[in-house]
CSV table of C-alpha atoms in Angstrom, one decimal:
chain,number,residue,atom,x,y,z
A,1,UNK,CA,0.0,0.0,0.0
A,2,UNK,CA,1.0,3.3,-0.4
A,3,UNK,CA,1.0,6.6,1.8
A,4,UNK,CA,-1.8,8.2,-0.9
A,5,UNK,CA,-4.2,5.0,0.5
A,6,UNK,CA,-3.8,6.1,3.9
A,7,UNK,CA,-5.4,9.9,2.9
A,8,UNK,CA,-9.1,9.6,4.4
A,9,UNK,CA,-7.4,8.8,8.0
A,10,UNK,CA,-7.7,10.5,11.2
A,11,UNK,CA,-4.2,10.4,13.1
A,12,UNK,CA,-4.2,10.7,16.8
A,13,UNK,CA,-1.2,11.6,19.3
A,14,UNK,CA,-0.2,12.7,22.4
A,15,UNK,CA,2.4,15.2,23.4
A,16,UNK,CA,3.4,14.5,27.0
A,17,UNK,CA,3.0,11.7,28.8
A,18,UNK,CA,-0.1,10.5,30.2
A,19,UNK,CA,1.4,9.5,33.4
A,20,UNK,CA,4.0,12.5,34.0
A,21,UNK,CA,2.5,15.2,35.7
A,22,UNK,CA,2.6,17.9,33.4
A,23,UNK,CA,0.2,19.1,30.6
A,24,UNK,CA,-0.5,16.9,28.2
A,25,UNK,CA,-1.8,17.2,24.4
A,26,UNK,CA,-3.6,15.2,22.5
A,27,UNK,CA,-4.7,15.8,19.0
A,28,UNK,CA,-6.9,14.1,16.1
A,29,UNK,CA,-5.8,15.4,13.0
A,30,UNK,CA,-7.0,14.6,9.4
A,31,UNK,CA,-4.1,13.1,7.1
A,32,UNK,CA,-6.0,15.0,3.6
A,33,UNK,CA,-7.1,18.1,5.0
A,34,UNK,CA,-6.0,20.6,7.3
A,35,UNK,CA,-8.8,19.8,9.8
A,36,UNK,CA,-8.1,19.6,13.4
A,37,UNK,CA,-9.2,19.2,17.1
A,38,UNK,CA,-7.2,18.6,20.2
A,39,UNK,CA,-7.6,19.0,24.0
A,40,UNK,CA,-5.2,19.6,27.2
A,41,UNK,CA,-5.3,17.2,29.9
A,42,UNK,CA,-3.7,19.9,32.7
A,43,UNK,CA,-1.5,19.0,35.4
A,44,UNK,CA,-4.3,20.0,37.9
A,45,UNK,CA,-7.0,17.7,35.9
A,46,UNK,CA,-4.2,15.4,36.2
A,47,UNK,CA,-4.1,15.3,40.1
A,48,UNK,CA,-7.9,15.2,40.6
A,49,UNK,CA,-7.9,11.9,38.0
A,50,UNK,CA,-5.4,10.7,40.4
A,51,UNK,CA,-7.1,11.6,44.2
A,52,UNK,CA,-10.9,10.9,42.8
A,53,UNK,CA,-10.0,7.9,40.1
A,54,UNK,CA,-7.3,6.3,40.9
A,55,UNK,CA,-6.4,6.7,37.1
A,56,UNK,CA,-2.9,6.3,38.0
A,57,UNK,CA,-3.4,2.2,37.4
A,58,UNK,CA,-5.0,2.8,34.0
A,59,UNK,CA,-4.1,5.0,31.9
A,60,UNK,CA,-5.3,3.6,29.1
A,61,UNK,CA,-8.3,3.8,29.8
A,62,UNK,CA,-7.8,7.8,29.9
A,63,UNK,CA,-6.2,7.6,26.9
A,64,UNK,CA,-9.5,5.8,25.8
A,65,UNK,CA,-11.4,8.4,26.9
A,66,UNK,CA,-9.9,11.4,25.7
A,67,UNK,CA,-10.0,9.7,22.2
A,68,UNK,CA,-13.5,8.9,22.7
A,69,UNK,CA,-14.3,12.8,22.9
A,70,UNK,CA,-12.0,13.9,19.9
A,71,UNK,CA,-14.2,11.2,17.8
A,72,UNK,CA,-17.4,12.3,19.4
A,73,UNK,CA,-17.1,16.1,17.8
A,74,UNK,CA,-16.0,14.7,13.9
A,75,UNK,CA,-18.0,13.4,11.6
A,76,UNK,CA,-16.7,9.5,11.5
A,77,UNK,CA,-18.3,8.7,7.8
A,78,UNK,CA,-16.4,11.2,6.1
A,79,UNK,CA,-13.3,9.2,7.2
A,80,UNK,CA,-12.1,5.2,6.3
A,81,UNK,CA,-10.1,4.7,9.7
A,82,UNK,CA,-8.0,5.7,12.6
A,83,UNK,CA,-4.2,5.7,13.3
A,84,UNK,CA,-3.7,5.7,16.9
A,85,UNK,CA,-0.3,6.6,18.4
A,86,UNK,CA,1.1,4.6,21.1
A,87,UNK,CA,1.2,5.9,24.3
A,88,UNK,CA,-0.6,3.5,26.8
A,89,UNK,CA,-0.8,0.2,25.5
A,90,UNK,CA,-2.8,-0.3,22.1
A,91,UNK,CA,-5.1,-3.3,22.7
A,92,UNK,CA,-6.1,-2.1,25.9
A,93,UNK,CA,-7.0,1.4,24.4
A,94,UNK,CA,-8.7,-0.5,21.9
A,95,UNK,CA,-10.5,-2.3,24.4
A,96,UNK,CA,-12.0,0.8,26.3
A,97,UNK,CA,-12.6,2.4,23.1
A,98,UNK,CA,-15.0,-0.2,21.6
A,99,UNK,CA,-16.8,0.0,25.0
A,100,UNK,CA,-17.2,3.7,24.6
A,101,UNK,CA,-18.3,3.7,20.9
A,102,UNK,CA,-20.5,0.0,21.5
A,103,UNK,CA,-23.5,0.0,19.1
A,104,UNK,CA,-22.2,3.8,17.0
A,105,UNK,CA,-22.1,2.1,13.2
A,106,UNK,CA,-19.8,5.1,11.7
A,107,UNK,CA,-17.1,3.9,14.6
A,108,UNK,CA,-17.4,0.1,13.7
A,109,UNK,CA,-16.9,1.1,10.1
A,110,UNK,CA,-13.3,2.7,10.7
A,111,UNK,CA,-10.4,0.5,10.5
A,112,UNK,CA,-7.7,1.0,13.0
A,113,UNK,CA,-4.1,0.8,13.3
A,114,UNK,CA,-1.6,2.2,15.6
A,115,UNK,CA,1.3,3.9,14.7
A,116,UNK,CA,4.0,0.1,14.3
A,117,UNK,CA,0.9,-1.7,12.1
A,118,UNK,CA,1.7,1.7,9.5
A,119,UNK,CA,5.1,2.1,9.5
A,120,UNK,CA,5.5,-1.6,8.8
A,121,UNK,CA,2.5,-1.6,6.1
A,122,UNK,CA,3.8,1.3,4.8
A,123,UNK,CA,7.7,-0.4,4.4
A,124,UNK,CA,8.9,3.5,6.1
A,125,UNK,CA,10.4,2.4,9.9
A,126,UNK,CA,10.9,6.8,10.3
A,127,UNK,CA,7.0,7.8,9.4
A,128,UNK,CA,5.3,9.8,12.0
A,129,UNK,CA,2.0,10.4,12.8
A,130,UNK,CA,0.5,13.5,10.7
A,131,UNK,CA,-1.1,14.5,14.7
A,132,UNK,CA,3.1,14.9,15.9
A,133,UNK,CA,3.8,18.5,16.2
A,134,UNK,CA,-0.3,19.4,16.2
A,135,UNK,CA,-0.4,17.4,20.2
A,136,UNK,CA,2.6,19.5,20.5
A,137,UNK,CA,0.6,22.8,20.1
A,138,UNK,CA,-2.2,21.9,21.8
A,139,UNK,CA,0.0,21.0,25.2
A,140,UNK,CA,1.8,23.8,24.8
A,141,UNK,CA,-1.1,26.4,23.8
A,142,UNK,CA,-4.6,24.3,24.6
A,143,UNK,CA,-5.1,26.1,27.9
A,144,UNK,CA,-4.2,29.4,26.9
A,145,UNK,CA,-6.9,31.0,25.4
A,146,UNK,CA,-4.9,34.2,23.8
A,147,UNK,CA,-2.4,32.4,22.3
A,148,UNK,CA,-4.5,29.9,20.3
A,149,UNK,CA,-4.5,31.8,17.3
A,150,UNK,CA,-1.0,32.5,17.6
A,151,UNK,CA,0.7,30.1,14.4
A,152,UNK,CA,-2.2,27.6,13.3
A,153,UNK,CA,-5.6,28.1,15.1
A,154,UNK,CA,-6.2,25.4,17.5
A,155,UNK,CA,-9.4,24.1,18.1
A,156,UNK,CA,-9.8,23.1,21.5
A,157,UNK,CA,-12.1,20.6,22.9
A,158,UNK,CA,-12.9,21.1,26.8
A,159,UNK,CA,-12.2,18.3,29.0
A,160,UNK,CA,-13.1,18.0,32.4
A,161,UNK,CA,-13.3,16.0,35.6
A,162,UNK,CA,-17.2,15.1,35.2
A,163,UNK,CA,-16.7,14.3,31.6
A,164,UNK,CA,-14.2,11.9,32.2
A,165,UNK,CA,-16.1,10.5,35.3
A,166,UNK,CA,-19.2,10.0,33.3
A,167,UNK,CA,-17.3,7.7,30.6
A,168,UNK,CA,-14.6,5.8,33.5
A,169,UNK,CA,-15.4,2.1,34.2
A,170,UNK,CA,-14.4,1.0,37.3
């Protein structure tokens, strides 16, 4: 296959890890266009997960999560599949994700890969993910609301302690 096939793909990555506590980015990006959304998982946000959660044993499942609302604001049928970026294991992402999306067709439609599927269907060990320096951005300028239209607009997606509660399985 080549990289032209993988054009109608939404890319996903995080900037800062999940389990440090400082901000952290994470952005779904569109590999033929120049649409965009991320969010900032702060390093407040961060401590609550951990004192009201316990998130600290799973954080895939906050990966999960966060991915789940990124999809929920894009229109899945304009789009053939996801590449997910490794940061918490894949299968267990994966795992909490098709619990999060169970019975949404336009979601069970996509075909996923992460990041090492790609690179080794694609025959290019060095290929990044098209959401790289985007998750950058939004860790670095998500929270900051007069420097997002500073360089390429973000488009910030608010995330919060009751939204996450409302999708975390126990």
């Amino acid at each position: 296959m080549a990289i032209e096939d993988f054009g109608e793909y939404l890319h996903i990555d995080v900037s800062g890890s999940l389990h440090k506590s400082k901000k952290t980015g994470i952005a779904c990006v569109s590999a033929n266009n120049s649409f965009h959304i991320g969010l900032t998982i702060s390093k407040r946000l961060k401590q609550e997960l951990r004192r009201y959660l316990k998130v600290q044993n799973d954080y895939a499942q906050l990966y999960a999560i966060s991915i789940y609302h990124l999809l929920s604001k894009v229109d899945l049928k304009s789009y053939r599949g996801l590449v997910i970026c490794k940061d918490a294991p894949y299968d267990s992402v994966m795992i909490h994700l098709n619990r999060l999306f169970e019975g949404n067709q336009d979601y069970a439609k996509l075909v996923k890969y992460n990041i090492a599927e790609l690179r080794s269907i694609l025959g290019i060990p060095t290929y990044k993910s098209k959401a790289d320096n985007r998750a950058n951005s939004y860790r670095k300028r998500g929270l900051t609301h007069n420097r997002q239209d500073i360089g390429i607009p973000l488009c910030p997606i608010p995330i919060n302690l009751i939204s996450i509660k409302k999708c975390w399985k126990e």
